[in-house]
Short mmCIF file of C-alpha atoms and ligand atoms in Angstrom, two decimals:
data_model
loop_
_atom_site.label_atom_id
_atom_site.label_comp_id
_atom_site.label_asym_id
_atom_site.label_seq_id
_atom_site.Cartn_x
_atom_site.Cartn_y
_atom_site.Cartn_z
CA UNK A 14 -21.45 31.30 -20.54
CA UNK A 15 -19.00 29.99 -22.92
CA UNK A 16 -17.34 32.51 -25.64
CA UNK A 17 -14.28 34.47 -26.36
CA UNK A 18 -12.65 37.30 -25.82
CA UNK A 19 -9.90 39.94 -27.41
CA UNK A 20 -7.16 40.67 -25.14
CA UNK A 21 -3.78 42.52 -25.40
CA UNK A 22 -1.03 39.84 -23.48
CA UNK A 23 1.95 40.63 -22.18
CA UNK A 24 4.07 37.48 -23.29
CA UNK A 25 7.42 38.43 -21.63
CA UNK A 26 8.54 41.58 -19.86
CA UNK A 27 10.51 44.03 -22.21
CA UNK A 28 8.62 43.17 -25.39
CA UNK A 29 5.59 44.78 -26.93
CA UNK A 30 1.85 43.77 -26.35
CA UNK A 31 0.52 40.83 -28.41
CA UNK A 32 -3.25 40.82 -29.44
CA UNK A 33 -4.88 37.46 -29.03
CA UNK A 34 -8.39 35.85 -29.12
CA UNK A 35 -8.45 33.80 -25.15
CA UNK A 36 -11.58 31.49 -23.87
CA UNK A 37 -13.55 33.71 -21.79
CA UNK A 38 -12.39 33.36 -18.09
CA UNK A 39 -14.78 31.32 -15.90
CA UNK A 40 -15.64 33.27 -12.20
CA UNK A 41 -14.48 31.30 -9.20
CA UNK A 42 -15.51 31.18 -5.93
CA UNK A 43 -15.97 34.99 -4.56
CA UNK A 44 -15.31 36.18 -8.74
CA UNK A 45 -17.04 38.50 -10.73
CA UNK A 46 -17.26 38.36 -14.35
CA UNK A 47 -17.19 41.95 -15.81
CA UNK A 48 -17.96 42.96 -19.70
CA UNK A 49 -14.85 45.37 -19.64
CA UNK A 50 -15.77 49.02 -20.78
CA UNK A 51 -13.02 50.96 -19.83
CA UNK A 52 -9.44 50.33 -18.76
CA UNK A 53 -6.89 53.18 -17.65
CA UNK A 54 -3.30 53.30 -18.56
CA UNK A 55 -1.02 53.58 -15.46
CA UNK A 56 2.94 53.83 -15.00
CA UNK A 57 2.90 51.26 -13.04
CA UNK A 58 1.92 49.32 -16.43
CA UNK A 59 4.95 50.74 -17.85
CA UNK A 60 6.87 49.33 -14.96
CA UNK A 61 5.66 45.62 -15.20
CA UNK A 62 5.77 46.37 -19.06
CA UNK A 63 10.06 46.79 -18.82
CA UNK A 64 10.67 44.62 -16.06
CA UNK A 65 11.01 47.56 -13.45
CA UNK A 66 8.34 44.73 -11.33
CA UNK A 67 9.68 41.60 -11.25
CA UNK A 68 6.76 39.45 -9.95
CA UNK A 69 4.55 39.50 -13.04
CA UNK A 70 2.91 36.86 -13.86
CA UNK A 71 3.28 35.50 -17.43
CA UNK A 72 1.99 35.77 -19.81
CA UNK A 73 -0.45 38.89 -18.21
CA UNK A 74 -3.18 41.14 -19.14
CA UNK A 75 -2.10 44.34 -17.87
CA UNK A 76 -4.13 47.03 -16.70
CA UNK A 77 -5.81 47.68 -12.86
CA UNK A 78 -8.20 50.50 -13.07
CA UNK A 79 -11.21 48.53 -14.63
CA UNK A 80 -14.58 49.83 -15.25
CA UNK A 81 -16.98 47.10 -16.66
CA UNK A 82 -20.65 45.35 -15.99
CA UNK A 83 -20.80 42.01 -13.78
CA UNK A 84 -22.17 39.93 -16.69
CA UNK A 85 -21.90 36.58 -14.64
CA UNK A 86 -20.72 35.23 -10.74
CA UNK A 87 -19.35 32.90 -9.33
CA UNK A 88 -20.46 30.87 -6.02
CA UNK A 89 -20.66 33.25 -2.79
CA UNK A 90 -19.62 36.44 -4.65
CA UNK A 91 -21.63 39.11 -2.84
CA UNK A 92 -21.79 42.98 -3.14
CA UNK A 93 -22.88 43.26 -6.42
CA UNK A 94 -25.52 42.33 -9.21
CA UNK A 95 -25.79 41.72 -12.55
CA UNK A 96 -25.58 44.02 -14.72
CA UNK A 97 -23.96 46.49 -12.06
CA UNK A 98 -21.50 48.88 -12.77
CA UNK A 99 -18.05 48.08 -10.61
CA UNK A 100 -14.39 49.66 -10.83
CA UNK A 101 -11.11 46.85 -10.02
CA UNK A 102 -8.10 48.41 -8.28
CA UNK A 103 -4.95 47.15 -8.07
CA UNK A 104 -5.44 45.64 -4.79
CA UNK A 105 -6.37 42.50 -6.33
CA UNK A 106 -7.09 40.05 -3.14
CA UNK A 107 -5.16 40.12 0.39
CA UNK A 108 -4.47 36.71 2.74
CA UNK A 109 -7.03 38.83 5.43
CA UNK A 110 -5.17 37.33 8.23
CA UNK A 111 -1.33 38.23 8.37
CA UNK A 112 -0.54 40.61 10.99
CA UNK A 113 -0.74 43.70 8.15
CA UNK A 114 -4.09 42.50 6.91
CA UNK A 115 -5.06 42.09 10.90
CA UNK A 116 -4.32 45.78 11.87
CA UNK A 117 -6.13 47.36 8.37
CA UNK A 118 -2.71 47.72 6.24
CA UNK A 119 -4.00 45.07 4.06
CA UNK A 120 -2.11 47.62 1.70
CA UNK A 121 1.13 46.09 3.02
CA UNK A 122 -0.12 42.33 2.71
CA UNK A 123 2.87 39.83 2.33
CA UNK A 124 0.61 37.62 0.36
CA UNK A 125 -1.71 40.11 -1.31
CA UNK A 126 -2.29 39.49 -5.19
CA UNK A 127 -2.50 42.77 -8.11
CA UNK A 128 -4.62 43.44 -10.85
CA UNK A 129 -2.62 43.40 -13.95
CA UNK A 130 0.19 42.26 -12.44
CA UNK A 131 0.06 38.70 -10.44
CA UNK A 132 -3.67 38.58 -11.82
CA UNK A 133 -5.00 39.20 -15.65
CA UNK A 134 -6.28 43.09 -15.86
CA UNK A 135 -8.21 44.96 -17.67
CA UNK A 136 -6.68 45.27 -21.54
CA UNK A 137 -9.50 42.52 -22.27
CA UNK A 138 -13.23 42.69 -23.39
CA UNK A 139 -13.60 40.80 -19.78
CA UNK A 140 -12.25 40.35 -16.70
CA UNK A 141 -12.42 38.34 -13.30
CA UNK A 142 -12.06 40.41 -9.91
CA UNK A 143 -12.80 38.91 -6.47
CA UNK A 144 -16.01 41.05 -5.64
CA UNK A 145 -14.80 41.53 -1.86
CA UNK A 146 -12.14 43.85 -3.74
CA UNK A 147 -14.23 46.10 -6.31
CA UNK A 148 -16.23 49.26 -5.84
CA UNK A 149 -19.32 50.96 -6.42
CA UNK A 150 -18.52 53.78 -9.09
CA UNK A 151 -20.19 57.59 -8.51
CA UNK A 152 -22.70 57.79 -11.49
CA UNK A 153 -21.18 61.69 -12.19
CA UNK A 154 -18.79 59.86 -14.34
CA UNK A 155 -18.57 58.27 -17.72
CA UNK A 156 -16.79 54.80 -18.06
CA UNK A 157 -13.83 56.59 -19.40
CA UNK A 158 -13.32 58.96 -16.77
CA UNK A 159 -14.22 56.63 -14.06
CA UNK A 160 -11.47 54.40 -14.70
CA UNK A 161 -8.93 57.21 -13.84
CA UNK A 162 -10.36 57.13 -10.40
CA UNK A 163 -9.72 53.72 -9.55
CA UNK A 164 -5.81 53.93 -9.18
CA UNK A 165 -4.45 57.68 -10.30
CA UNK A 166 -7.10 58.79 -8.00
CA UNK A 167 -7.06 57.01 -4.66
CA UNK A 168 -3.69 56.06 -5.04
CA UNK A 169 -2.99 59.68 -5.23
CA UNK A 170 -5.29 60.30 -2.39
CA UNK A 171 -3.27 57.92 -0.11
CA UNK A 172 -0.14 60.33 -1.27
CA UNK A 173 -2.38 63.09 -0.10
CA UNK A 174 -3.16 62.30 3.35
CA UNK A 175 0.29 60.75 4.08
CA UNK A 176 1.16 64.74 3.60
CA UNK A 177 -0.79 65.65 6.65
CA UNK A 178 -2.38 69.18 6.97
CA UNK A 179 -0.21 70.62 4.86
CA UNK A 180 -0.66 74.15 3.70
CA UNK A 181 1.48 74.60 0.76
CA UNK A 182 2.32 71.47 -1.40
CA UNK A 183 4.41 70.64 -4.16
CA UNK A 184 3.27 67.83 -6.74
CA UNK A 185 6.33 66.47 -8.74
CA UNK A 186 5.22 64.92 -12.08
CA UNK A 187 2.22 66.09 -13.35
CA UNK A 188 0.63 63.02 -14.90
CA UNK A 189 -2.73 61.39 -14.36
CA UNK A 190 -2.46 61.09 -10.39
CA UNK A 191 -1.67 65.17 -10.22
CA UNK A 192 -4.30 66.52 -11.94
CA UNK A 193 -6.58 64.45 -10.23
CA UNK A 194 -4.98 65.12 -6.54
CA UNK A 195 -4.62 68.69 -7.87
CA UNK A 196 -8.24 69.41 -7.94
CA UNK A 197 -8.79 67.62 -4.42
CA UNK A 198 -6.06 69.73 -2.61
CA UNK A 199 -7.45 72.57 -4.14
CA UNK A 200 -10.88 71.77 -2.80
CA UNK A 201 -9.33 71.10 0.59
CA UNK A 202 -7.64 74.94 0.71
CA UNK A 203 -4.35 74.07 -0.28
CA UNK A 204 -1.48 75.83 -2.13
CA UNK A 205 -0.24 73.43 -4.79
CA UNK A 206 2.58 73.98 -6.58
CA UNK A 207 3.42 71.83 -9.76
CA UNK A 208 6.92 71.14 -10.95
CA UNK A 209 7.08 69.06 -14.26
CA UNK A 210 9.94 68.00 -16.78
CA UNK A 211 12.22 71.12 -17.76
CA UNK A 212 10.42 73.32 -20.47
CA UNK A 213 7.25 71.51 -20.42
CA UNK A 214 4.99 74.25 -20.95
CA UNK A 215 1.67 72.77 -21.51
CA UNK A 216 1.56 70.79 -18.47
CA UNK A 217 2.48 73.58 -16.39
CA UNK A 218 -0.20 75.64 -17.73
CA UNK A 219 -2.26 72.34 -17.73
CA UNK A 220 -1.71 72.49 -13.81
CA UNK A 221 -2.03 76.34 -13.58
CA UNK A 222 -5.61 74.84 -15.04
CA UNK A 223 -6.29 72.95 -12.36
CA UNK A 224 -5.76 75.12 -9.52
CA UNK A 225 -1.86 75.59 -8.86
CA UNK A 226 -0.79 78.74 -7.39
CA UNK A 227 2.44 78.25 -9.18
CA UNK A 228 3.87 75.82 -11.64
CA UNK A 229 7.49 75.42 -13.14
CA UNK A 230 10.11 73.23 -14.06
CA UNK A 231 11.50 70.13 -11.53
CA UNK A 232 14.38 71.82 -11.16
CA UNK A 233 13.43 75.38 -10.29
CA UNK A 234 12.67 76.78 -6.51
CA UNK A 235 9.42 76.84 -5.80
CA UNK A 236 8.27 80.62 -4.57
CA UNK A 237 8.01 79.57 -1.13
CA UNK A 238 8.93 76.86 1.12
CA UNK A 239 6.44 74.05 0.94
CA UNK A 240 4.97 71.88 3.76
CA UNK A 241 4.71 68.57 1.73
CA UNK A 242 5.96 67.26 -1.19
CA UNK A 243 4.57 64.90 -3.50
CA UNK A 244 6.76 62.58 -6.11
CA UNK A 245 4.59 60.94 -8.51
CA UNK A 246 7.48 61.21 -11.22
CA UNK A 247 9.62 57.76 -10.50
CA UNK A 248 13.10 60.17 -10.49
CA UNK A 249 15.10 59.44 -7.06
CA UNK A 250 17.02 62.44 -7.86
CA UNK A 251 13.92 64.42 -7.36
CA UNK A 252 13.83 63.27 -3.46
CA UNK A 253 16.96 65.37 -2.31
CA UNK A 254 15.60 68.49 -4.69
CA UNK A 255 11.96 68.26 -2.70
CA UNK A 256 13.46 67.93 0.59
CA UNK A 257 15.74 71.15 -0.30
CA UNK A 258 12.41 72.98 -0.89
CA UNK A 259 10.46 71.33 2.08
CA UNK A 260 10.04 73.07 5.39
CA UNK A 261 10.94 71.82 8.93
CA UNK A 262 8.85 69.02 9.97
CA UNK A 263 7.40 68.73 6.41
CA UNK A 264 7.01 65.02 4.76
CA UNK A 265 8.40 64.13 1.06
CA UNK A 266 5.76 61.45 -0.12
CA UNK A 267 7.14 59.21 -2.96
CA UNK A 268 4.10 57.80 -4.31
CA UNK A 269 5.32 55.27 -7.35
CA UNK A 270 5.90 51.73 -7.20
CA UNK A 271 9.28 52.25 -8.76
CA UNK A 272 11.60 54.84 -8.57
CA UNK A 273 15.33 55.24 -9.64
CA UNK A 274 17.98 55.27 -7.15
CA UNK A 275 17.62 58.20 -4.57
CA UNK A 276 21.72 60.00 -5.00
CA UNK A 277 23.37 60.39 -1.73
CA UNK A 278 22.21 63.78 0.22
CA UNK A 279 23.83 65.36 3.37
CA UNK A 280 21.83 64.86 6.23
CA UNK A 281 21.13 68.94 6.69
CA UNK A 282 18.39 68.54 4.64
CA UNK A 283 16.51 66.09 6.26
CA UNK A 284 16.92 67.24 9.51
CA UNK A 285 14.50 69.23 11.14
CA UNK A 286 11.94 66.78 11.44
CA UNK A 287 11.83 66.47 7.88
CA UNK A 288 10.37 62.93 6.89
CA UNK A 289 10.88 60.72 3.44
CA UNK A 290 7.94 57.76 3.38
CA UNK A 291 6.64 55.60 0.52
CA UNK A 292 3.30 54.95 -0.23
CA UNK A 293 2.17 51.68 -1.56
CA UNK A 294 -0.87 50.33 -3.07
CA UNK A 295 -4.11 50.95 -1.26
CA UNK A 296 -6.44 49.87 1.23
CA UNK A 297 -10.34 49.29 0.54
CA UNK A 298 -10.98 52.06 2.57
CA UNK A 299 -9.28 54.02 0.76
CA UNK A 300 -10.94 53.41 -1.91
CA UNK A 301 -14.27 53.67 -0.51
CA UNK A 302 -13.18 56.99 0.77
CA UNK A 303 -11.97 58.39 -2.08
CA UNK A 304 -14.37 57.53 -4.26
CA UNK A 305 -17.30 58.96 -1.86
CA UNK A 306 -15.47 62.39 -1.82
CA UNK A 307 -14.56 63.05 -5.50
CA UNK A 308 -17.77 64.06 -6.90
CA UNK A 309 -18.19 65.71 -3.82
CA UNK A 310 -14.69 67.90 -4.55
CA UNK A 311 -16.09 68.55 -7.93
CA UNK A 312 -13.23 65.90 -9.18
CA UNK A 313 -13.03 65.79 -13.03
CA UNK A 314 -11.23 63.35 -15.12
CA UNK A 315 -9.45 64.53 -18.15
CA UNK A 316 -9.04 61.03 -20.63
CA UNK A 317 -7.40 60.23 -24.11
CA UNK A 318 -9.13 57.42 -25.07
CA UNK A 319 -7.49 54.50 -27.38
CA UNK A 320 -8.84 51.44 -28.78
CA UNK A 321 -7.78 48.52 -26.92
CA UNK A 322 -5.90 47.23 -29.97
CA UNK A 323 -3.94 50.29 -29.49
CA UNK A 324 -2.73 49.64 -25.95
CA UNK A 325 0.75 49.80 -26.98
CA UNK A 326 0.44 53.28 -28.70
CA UNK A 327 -1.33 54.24 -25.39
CA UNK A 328 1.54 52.61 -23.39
CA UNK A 329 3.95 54.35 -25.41
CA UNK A 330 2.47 58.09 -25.50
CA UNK A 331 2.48 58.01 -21.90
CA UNK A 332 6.10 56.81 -21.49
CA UNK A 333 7.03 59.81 -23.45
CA UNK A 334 5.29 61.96 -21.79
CA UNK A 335 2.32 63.24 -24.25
CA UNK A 336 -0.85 62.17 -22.08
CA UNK A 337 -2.77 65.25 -21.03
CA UNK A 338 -4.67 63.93 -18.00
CA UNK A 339 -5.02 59.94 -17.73
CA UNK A 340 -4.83 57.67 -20.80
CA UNK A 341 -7.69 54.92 -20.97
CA UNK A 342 -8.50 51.73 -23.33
CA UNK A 343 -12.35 51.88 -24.48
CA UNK A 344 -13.56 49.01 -25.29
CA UNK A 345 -15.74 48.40 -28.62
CA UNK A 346 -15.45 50.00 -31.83
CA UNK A 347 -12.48 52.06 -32.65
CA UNK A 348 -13.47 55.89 -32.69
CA UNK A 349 -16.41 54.95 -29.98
CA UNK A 350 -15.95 57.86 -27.90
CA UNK A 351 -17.74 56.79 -24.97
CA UNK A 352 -17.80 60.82 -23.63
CA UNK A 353 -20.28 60.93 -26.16
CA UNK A 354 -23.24 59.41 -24.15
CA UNK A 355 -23.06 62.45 -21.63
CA UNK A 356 -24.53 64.82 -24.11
ZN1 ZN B 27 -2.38 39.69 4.65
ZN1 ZN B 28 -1.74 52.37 -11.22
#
């Protein structure tokens, strides 16, 4: 299958994206060609966007929470068939036999490879992934909303269980991976509390929404000590703040790629058992877990869809903070509102 394709390239970190007309890729061995459908917008696209990332590989197609069709494969790529819907993580490939990949923390791979990042992602009308790394999508969801899934979503489920069985959690940054971890820790009998930006009202009653006992600016005290804490804002200064607020023995999870630097902090506040940890990328399982148990939590997605020629508007109203919920690409027809086809 010959053909072309519209894509939105990164040329060179630091600079905006550049719409171009490509060949259509070819699959490989193991690859999956998918008609692309839906793409979400992540930070982390932001990050590799300004140069926060420093591997990229140039010039990239961004974007690693793909929805699309397998329209063609290549030789011994098993799991899935044509015409099959599949989501692509970030996790783009791992080596399978370092000693991470050996004791299942492929997440921690030394020679793993990332979707819209060291491979071409999503912002495209297609896109290769190596079918060992792609999932099966619950049917409960619409392209759009699935795509939200794929990295806010079990990424922020990772975050989740690094917290333990804590009781009462605080969620800093309440983006597209909080509303959807909001709803699961909810599910699971948790007390959430949300702390966003100073004075931003509608995402604190957005996460009031969604199940949080309290919400309130990053700044303020939380009403009660929490168990776990949750960064998904990339802030360092946030880590001392969330310890301050964290009970003995409780874990502060930063769960970004990137963060600024962490200020100095006296060591009173971590004592007491109290843990900092990172969490980074994800593991198949993870994926496979996560995406078993959100339409089982009642999980919903809330997208603002753009055009893909619009991925830099998209890139840019999430930078400054005016996403409600995940932002997506839809593929198509500007104005196709792919919602639509649940009525
Ligand atoms: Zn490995
Ligand atoms: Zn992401």
């Amino acid at each position: 299958m010959g053909g072309r394709m519209k894509a939105m390239i990164l040329d060179a970190q630091r600079r905006p994206l550049r719409q171009a007309d490509l060949p259509r890729p070819k699959p490989g061995l193991g690859e999956i060609l998918l008609e692309v459908h839906a793409c979400g917008v992540c930070r982390t696209d932001l990050h590799v966007r300004d140069g926060d990332l420093q591997q990229a590989k140039l010039p990239l197609i961004l974007g690693h929470e793909i929805v699309g069709v397998v329209v063609e494969k290549g030789a011994n790529a098993e799991g899935f068939a044509l015409g099959q819907r599949v989501g692509v993580p970030w996790l783009g490939r791992t080596c399978g036999h370092c000693a991470y990949c050996a004791s299942g923390r492929e997440n921690l791979c030394d020679a793993a490879q990332f979707t819209g990042y060291t491979l071409d992602g999503g912002y495209a009308e297609y896109a290769l992934a190596d079918a060992r790394y792609c999932f099966a999508l619950p049917d409960a969801y619409t392209d759009a909303e699935a795509a939200p899934l794929l990295c806010a979503g079990l990424i922020g489920y990772r975050a989740l269980a690094a917290a333990g069985d804590a009781k009462r959690i605080g969620i800093y940054g309440f983006g597209a991976a909080a509303h959807i971890i909001a709803q699961v820790a909810r599910w699971q009998g948790r007390e959430l509390f949300a702390f966003t930006k100073p004075g931003d009202a509608d995402g604190q009653a957005f996460a009031r929404e969604l199940g949080a006992v309290w919400a309130g600016d990053s700044s303020a005290a939380p009403p009660q000590e929490m168990d776990a804490a949750i960064l998904f804002a990339p802030v360092g200064a946030l880590v001392p703040q969330a310890l301050r607020h964290t009970a003995k023995g409780g874990t502060v999870v930063c769960a970004g790629i990137h963060m600024s630097a962490i200020p100095e902090f006296p060591y009173s506040i971590l004592w007491g058992e109290r843990s900092v940890r990172s969490i980074a990328n994800l593991t198949r399982h993870d994926g496979e877990a996560f995406l078993e148990l959100a339409p089982k939590a009642g999980v919903r997605t809330e997208v603002q869809t753009f055009p893909l020629a619009s991925a830099n508007e998209a890139l840019e109203q999430l930078a400054s903070g005016r996403v409600r919920g995940a932002a997506v690409l839809v593929m198509g027809e500007p104005g196709n509102d792919p919602r639509q086809d649940r009525q």
